[in-house]
Amino acid sequence: MTTPYRSEIRLPLDDPAAQRDVIALGYRREGIARGAGPERQDMSVWARLADDPEGPAPRVLPDLPGGELTDGVVRVRPLRPEDLEGWYQLRSLPEVVATSVPPEAPPRAEVERLFAYAEGRWLAGEAAAMSIVDARSGSFAGQIALYYFQPHHREGMLGYGVLPAFRGRGYARRAVELVTRWAFNEVRLRRVVAGTAADNIGSQKTLQRAGFEVEARQIGMLPAPGGGRIDSVLYVRRRL
Ligand SMILES: CC(C)(COP(=O)(O)OP(=O)(O)OC[C@H]1O[C@@H](n2cnc3c(N)ncnc32)[C@H](O)[C@@H]1OP(=O)(O)O)[C@@H](O)C(=O)NCCC(=O)NCCS
């Protein structure tokens, strides 16, 4: 019997263990098959070609070394189920909604789905969603994500937010610095960018303190909460 040239496997989006298994067997992720699951759920499509190299498929977004990034004050690590409540609270705050795209508070079911799919999206190389944790108490303090929309340019984009009780302590700056260092050293990105609403002074100062510089003003880039569009100030840090 001849081996087929192409072998394809479809897996549920919320089954990262199965996704890790097929990566170990050399399967690469190709995309989403909408409504292709037994109950019409979306499935992730993985395939291996007979002439693909032996061994595991390359990981675009590797796991964090030792499972987390830390500077002793904050810990940044993948989402865990116990973070869901804090994450939901954070995403429901008006000032966080105002800086979200789209500028809407997500229903709880959407946050639950985001948690269920987060590891799969990381394994797919799309986004690394992480929690910012207070190193001393272990409490959830905020979130930060590295989105990998521009692989050809080796550019990633940051998004983040901190719960009010933890603001003003340098947590956002520390998390941005940790994730940017990981993005340069482990993901091998050349550019990390972050867009901020033109009046979001707190986020702009955070980026400046983390070594970012203004690259551009993107006119009408962001949807405004009440309708219309607002300008974004784009910040960048480059690996030199
Ligand atoms: C913006 C945000 C993430 C800052 O978090 P934080 O943990 O309080 O920020 P840090 O303590 O790390 O502050 C970093 C720098 O920014 C400054 N800063 C933070 N918030 C500020 C504000 N509202 N006004 C002026 N400066 C501010 C700090 O003073 C600090 O500068 P310094 O070291 O020179 O004193 C937080 O206010 C937040 O979650 N806002 C809502 C969501 C949001 O805007 N996300 C970013 C979308 S691009």
mmCIF file of C-alpha atoms and ligand atoms in Angstrom, residues 90 95-97 99-100 158-164 166-174 194-197 200-207 209, ligand 1:
data_model
loop_
_atom_site.group_PDB
_atom_site.id
_atom_site.type_symbol
_atom_site.label_atom_id
_atom_site.label_comp_id
_atom_site.label_asym_id
_atom_site.label_seq_id
_atom_site.Cartn_x
_atom_site.Cartn_y
_atom_site.Cartn_z
ATOM 1 C CA LEU A 90 -11.196 43.680 33.315
ATOM 2 C CA GLU A 95 -11.965 52.368 29.973
ATOM 3 C CA VAL A 96 -10.931 48.916 28.741
ATOM 4 C CA VAL A 97 -13.978 48.615 26.476
ATOM 5 C CA THR A 99 -9.631 50.721 23.990
ATOM 6 C CA SER A 100 -10.906 47.373 22.648
ATOM 7 C CA LEU A 158 0.742 43.894 21.828
ATOM 8 C CA GLY A 159 -2.530 44.454 23.654
ATOM 9 C CA TYR A 160 -2.828 44.710 27.435
ATOM 10 C CA GLY A 161 -4.832 45.937 30.413
ATOM 11 C CA VAL A 162 -4.408 46.052 34.200
ATOM 12 C CA LEU A 163 -7.133 45.901 36.860
ATOM 13 C CA PRO A 164 -7.578 49.250 38.690
ATOM 14 C CA PHE A 166 -2.984 47.011 40.461
ATOM 15 C CA ARG A 167 -2.458 50.173 38.404
ATOM 16 C CA GLY A 168 0.303 52.689 39.053
ATOM 17 C CA ARG A 169 2.806 50.063 40.240
ATOM 18 C CA GLY A 170 4.668 49.523 36.983
ATOM 19 C CA TYR A 171 2.916 46.223 36.226
ATOM 20 C CA ALA A 172 1.956 47.115 32.655
ATOM 21 C CA ARG A 173 5.467 48.379 31.888
ATOM 22 C CA ARG A 174 7.042 45.256 33.394
ATOM 23 C CA ALA A 194 1.196 48.610 19.846
ATOM 24 C CA GLY A 195 -1.541 50.984 18.811
ATOM 25 C CA THR A 196 -2.988 53.386 21.386
ATOM 26 C CA ALA A 197 -6.038 55.633 21.173
ATOM 27 C CA ASN A 200 -4.687 57.168 25.994
ATOM 28 C CA ILE A 201 -1.806 58.858 27.814
ATOM 29 C CA GLY A 202 -1.440 56.000 30.345
ATOM 30 C CA SER A 203 -0.799 53.420 27.647
ATOM 31 C CA GLN A 204 1.495 55.755 25.694
ATOM 32 C CA LYS A 205 3.618 56.435 28.788
ATOM 33 C CA THR A 206 3.739 52.714 29.517
ATOM 34 C CA LEU A 207 5.140 52.023 26.053
ATOM 35 C CA ARG A 209 8.895 53.595 29.592
HETATM 36 C C1 LIG B 1 -2.784 51.782 30.513
HETATM 37 C C2 LIG B 1 -2.652 50.773 31.655
HETATM 38 C C3 LIG B 1 -2.405 49.394 31.040
HETATM 39 C C4 LIG B 1 -1.438 51.187 32.519
HETATM 40 O O1 LIG B 1 -1.238 50.174 33.500
HETATM 41 P P1 LIG B 1 -0.329 50.448 34.815
HETATM 42 O O2 LIG B 1 0.077 49.114 35.336
HETATM 43 O O3 LIG B 1 -1.031 51.374 35.721
HETATM 44 O O4 LIG B 1 0.921 51.211 34.164
HETATM 45 P P2 LIG B 1 2.391 51.350 34.844
HETATM 46 O O5 LIG B 1 2.204 51.459 36.330
HETATM 47 O O6 LIG B 1 3.268 50.284 34.319
HETATM 48 O O7 LIG B 1 2.844 52.754 34.296
HETATM 49 C C5 LIG B 1 3.831 52.933 33.298
HETATM 50 C C6 LIG B 1 4.085 54.421 33.123
HETATM 51 O O8 LIG B 1 2.906 55.066 32.637
HETATM 52 C C7 LIG B 1 2.464 56.076 33.536
HETATM 53 N N1 LIG B 1 0.998 56.045 33.579
HETATM 54 C C8 LIG B 1 0.209 54.946 33.741
HETATM 55 N N2 LIG B 1 -1.095 55.303 33.707
HETATM 56 C C9 LIG B 1 -1.112 56.655 33.541
HETATM 57 C C10 LIG B 1 -2.163 57.598 33.406
HETATM 58 N N3 LIG B 1 -3.450 57.227 33.450
HETATM 59 N N4 LIG B 1 -1.824 58.911 33.204
HETATM 60 C C11 LIG B 1 -0.537 59.280 33.118
HETATM 61 N N5 LIG B 1 0.519 58.409 33.230
HETATM 62 C C12 LIG B 1 0.223 57.117 33.438
HETATM 63 C C13 LIG B 1 3.069 55.728 34.870
HETATM 64 O O9 LIG B 1 3.227 56.857 35.706
HETATM 65 C C14 LIG B 1 4.394 55.121 34.457
HETATM 66 O O10 LIG B 1 5.342 56.117 34.162
HETATM 67 P P3 LIG B 1 6.548 56.469 35.195
HETATM 68 O O11 LIG B 1 7.264 55.151 35.424
HETATM 69 O O12 LIG B 1 7.345 57.477 34.470
HETATM 70 O O13 LIG B 1 5.860 56.950 36.432
HETATM 71 C C15 LIG B 1 -3.921 50.736 32.548
HETATM 72 O O14 LIG B 1 -4.235 52.035 32.983
HETATM 73 C C16 LIG B 1 -5.155 50.155 31.848
HETATM 74 O O15 LIG B 1 -5.396 48.952 31.908
HETATM 75 N N6 LIG B 1 -5.923 51.026 31.175
HETATM 76 C C17 LIG B 1 -7.124 50.586 30.455
HETATM 77 C C18 LIG B 1 -6.822 49.670 29.278
HETATM 78 C C19 LIG B 1 -5.808 50.243 28.313
HETATM 79 O O16 LIG B 1 -5.722 51.428 28.084
HETATM 80 N N7 LIG B 1 -5.018 49.326 27.717
HETATM 81 C C20 LIG B 1 -4.029 49.663 26.733
HETATM 82 C C21 LIG B 1 -4.644 49.672 25.395
HETATM 83 S S1 LIG B 1 -3.460 50.187 24.177
#
